[in-house]
PDB file of C-alpha atoms in Angstrom:
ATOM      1  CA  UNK A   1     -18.753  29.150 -24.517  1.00 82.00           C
ATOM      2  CA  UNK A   2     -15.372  30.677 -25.572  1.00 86.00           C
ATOM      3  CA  UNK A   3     -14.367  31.305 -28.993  1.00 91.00           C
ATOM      4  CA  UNK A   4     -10.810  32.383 -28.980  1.00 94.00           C
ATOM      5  CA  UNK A   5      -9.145  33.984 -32.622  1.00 95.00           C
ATOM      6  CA  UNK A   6      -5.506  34.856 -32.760  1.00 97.00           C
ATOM      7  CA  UNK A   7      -4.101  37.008 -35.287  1.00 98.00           C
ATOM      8  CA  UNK A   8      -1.010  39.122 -36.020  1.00 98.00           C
ATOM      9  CA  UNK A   9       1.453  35.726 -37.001  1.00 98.00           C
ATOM     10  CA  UNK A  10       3.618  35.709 -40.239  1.00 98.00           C
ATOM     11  CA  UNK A  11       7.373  35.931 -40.792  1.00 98.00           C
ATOM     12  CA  UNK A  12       9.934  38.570 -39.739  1.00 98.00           C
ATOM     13  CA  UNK A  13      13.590  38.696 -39.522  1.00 98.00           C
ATOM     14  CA  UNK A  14      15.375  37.833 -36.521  1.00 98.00           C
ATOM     15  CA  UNK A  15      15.315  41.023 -34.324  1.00 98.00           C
ATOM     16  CA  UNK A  16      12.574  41.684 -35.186  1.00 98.00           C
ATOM     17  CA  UNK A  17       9.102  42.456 -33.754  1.00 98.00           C
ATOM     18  CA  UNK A  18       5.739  40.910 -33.497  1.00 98.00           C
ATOM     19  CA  UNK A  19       2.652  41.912 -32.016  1.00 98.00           C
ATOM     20  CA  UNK A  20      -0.298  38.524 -31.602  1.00 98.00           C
ATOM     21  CA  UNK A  21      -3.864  39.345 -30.899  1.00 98.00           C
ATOM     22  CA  UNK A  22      -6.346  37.122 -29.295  1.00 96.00           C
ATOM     23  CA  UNK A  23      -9.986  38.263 -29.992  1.00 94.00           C
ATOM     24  CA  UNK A  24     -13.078  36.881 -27.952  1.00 91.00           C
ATOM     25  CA  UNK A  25     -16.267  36.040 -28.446  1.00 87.00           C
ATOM     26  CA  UNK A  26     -17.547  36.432 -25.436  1.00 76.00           C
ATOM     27  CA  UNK A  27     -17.964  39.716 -22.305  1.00 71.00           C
ATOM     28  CA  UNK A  28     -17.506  36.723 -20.129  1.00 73.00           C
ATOM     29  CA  UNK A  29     -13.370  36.051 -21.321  1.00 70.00           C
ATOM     30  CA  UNK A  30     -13.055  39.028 -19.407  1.00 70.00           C
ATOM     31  CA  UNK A  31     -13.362  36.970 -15.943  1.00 76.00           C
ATOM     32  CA  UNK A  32     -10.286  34.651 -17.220  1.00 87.00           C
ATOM     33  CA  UNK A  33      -7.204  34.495 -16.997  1.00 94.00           C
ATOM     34  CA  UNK A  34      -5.381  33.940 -20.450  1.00 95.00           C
ATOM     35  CA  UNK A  35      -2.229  32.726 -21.741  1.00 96.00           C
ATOM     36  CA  UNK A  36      -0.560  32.181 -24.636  1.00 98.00           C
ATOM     37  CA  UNK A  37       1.664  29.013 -25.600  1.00 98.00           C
ATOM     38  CA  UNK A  38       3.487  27.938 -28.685  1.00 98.00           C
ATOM     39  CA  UNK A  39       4.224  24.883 -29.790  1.00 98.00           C
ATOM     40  CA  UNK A  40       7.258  24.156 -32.732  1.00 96.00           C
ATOM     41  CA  UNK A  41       7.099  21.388 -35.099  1.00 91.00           C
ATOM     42  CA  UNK A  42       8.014  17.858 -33.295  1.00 94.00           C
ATOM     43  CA  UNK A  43       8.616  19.532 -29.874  1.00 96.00           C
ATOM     44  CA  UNK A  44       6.425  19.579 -27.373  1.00 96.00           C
ATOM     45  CA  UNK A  45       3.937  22.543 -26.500  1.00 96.00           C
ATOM     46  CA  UNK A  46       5.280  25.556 -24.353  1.00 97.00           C
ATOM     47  CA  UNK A  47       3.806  28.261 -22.244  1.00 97.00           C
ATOM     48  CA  UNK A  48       5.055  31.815 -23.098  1.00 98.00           C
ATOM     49  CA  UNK A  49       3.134  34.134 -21.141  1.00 98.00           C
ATOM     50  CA  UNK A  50      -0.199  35.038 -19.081  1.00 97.00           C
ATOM     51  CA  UNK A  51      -1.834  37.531 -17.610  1.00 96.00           C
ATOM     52  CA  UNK A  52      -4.918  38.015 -14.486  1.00 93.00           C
ATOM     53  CA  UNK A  53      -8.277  38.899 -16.134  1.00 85.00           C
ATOM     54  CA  UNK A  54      -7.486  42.206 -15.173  1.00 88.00           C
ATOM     55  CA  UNK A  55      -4.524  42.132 -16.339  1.00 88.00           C
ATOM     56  CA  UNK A  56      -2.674  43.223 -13.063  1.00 91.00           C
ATOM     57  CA  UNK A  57      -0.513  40.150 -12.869  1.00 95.00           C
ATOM     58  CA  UNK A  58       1.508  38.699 -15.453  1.00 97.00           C
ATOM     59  CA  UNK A  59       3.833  35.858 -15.797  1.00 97.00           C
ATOM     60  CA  UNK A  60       6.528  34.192 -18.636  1.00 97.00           C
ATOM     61  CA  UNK A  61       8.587  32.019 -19.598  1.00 97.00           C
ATOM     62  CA  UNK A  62      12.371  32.413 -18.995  1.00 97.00           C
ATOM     63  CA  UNK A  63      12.813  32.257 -22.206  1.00 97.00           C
ATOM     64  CA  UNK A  64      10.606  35.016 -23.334  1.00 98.00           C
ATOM     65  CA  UNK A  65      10.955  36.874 -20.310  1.00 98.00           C
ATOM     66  CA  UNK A  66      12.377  40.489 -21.236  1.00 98.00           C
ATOM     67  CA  UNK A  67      11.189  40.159 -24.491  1.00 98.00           C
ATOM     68  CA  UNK A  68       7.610  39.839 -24.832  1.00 98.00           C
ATOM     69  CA  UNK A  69       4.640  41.133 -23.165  1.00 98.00           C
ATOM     70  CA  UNK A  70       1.264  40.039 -22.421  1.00 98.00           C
ATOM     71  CA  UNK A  71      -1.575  42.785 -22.414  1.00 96.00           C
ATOM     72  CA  UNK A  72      -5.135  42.679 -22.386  1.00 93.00           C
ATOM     73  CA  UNK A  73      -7.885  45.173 -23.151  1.00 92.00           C
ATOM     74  CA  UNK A  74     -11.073  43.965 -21.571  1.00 88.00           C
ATOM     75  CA  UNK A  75     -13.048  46.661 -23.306  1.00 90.00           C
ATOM     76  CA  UNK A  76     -12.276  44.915 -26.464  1.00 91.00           C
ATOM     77  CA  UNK A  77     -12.192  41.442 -25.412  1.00 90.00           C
ATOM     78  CA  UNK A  78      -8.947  41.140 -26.549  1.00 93.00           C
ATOM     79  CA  UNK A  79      -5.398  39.842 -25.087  1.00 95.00           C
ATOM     80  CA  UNK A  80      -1.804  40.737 -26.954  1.00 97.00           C
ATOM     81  CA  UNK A  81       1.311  39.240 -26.672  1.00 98.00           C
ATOM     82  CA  UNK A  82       4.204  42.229 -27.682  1.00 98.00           C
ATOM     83  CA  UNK A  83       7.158  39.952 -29.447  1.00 98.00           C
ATOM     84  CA  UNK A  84      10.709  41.693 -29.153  1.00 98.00           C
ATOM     85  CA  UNK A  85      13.748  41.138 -30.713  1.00 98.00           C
ATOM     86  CA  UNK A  86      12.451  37.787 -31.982  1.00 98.00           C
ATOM     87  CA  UNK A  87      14.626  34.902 -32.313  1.00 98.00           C
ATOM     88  CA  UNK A  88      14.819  31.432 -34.738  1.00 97.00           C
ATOM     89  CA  UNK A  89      13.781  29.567 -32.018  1.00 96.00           C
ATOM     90  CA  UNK A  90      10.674  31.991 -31.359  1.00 98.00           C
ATOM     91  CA  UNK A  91       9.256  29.795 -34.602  1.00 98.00           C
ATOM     92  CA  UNK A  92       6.467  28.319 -33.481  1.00 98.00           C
ATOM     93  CA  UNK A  93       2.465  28.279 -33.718  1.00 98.00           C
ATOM     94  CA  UNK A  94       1.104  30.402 -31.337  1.00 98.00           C
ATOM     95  CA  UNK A  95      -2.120  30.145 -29.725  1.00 97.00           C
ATOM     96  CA  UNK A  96      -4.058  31.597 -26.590  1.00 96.00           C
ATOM     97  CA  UNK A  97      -6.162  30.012 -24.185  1.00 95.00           C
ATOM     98  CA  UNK A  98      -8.152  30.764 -20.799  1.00 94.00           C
ATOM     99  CA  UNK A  99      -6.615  29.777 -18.004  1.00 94.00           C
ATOM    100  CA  UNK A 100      -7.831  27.951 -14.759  1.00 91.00           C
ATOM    101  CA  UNK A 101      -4.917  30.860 -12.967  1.00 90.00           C
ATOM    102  CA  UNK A 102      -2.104  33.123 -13.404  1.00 91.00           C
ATOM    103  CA  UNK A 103       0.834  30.109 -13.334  1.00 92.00           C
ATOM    104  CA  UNK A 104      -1.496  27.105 -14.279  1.00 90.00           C
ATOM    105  CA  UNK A 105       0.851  26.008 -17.150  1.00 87.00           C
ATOM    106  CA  UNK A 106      -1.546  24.490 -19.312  1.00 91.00           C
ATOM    107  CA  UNK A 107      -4.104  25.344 -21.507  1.00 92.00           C
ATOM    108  CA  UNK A 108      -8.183  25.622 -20.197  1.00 90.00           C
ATOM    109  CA  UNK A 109     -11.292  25.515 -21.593  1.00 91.00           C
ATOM    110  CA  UNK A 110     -10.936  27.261 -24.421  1.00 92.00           C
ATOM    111  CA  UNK A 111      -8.008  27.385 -26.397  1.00 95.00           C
ATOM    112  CA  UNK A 112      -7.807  29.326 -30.436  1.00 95.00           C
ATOM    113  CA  UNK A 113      -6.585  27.628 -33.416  1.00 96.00           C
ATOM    114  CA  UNK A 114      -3.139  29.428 -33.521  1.00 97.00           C
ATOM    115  CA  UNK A 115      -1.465  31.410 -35.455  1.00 98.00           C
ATOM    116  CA  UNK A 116       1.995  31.088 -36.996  1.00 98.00           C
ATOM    117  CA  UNK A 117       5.307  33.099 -36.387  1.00 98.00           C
ATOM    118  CA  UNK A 118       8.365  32.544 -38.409  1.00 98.00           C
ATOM    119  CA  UNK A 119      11.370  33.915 -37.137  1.00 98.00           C
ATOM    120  CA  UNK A 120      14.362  34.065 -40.038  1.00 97.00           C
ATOM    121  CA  UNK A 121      17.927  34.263 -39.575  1.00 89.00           C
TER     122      UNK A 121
END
């Protein structure tokens, strides 16, 4: 078992910049890949980002993609996602999960409760 906590959300100004943690429970996260995904109020959920369990490999979105930047420190059981130059439509609730691989688009096993990020224009 898999306990995922993200942290870092809250509000910034368009332009701005963000940086989300996702904290793990577990030594054993380390053998995962992880993602994180967002998902805006009455739209449906999106993946942002990902990254190999070592962390070697990384993928995103198009529309993240220059941006923001996935991370991971496997010392700390922790995975980051670096938010640049942040846009209104970057509002979402973010939230991390493992991944079944690098591109799998969709959430695994284990999945955090999410954190929010408010973009203002």
């Amino acid at each position: 078992q898999v306990q995922l906590v993200e942290s870092g959300g809250g509000l910034v100004q368009a332009g701005g910049s963000l940086r989300l943690s996702c904290a793990a429970s577990a030594r054993t996260f380390s053998i995962y890949a992880v993602g994180w995904f967002r998902q805006a109020p009455g739209k449906e959920r999106e993946f942002v980002a990902s990254t190999t369990w070592t962390g070697s490999s990384t993928y995103y979105a198009d529309s993240v993609k220059g941006r923001f930047t996935i991370s991971r420190d496997n010392n700390k059981n922790t995975v980051y996602l670096q938010m640049n130059s942040l846009k209104s439509e970057d509002t979402a609730v973010y939230y991390c999960s493992t991944l079944y691989s690098l591109r799998a688009g969709k959430p695994g096993d284990y999945r955090g409760q999410g954190t929010q990020v408010t973009v203002s224009s």
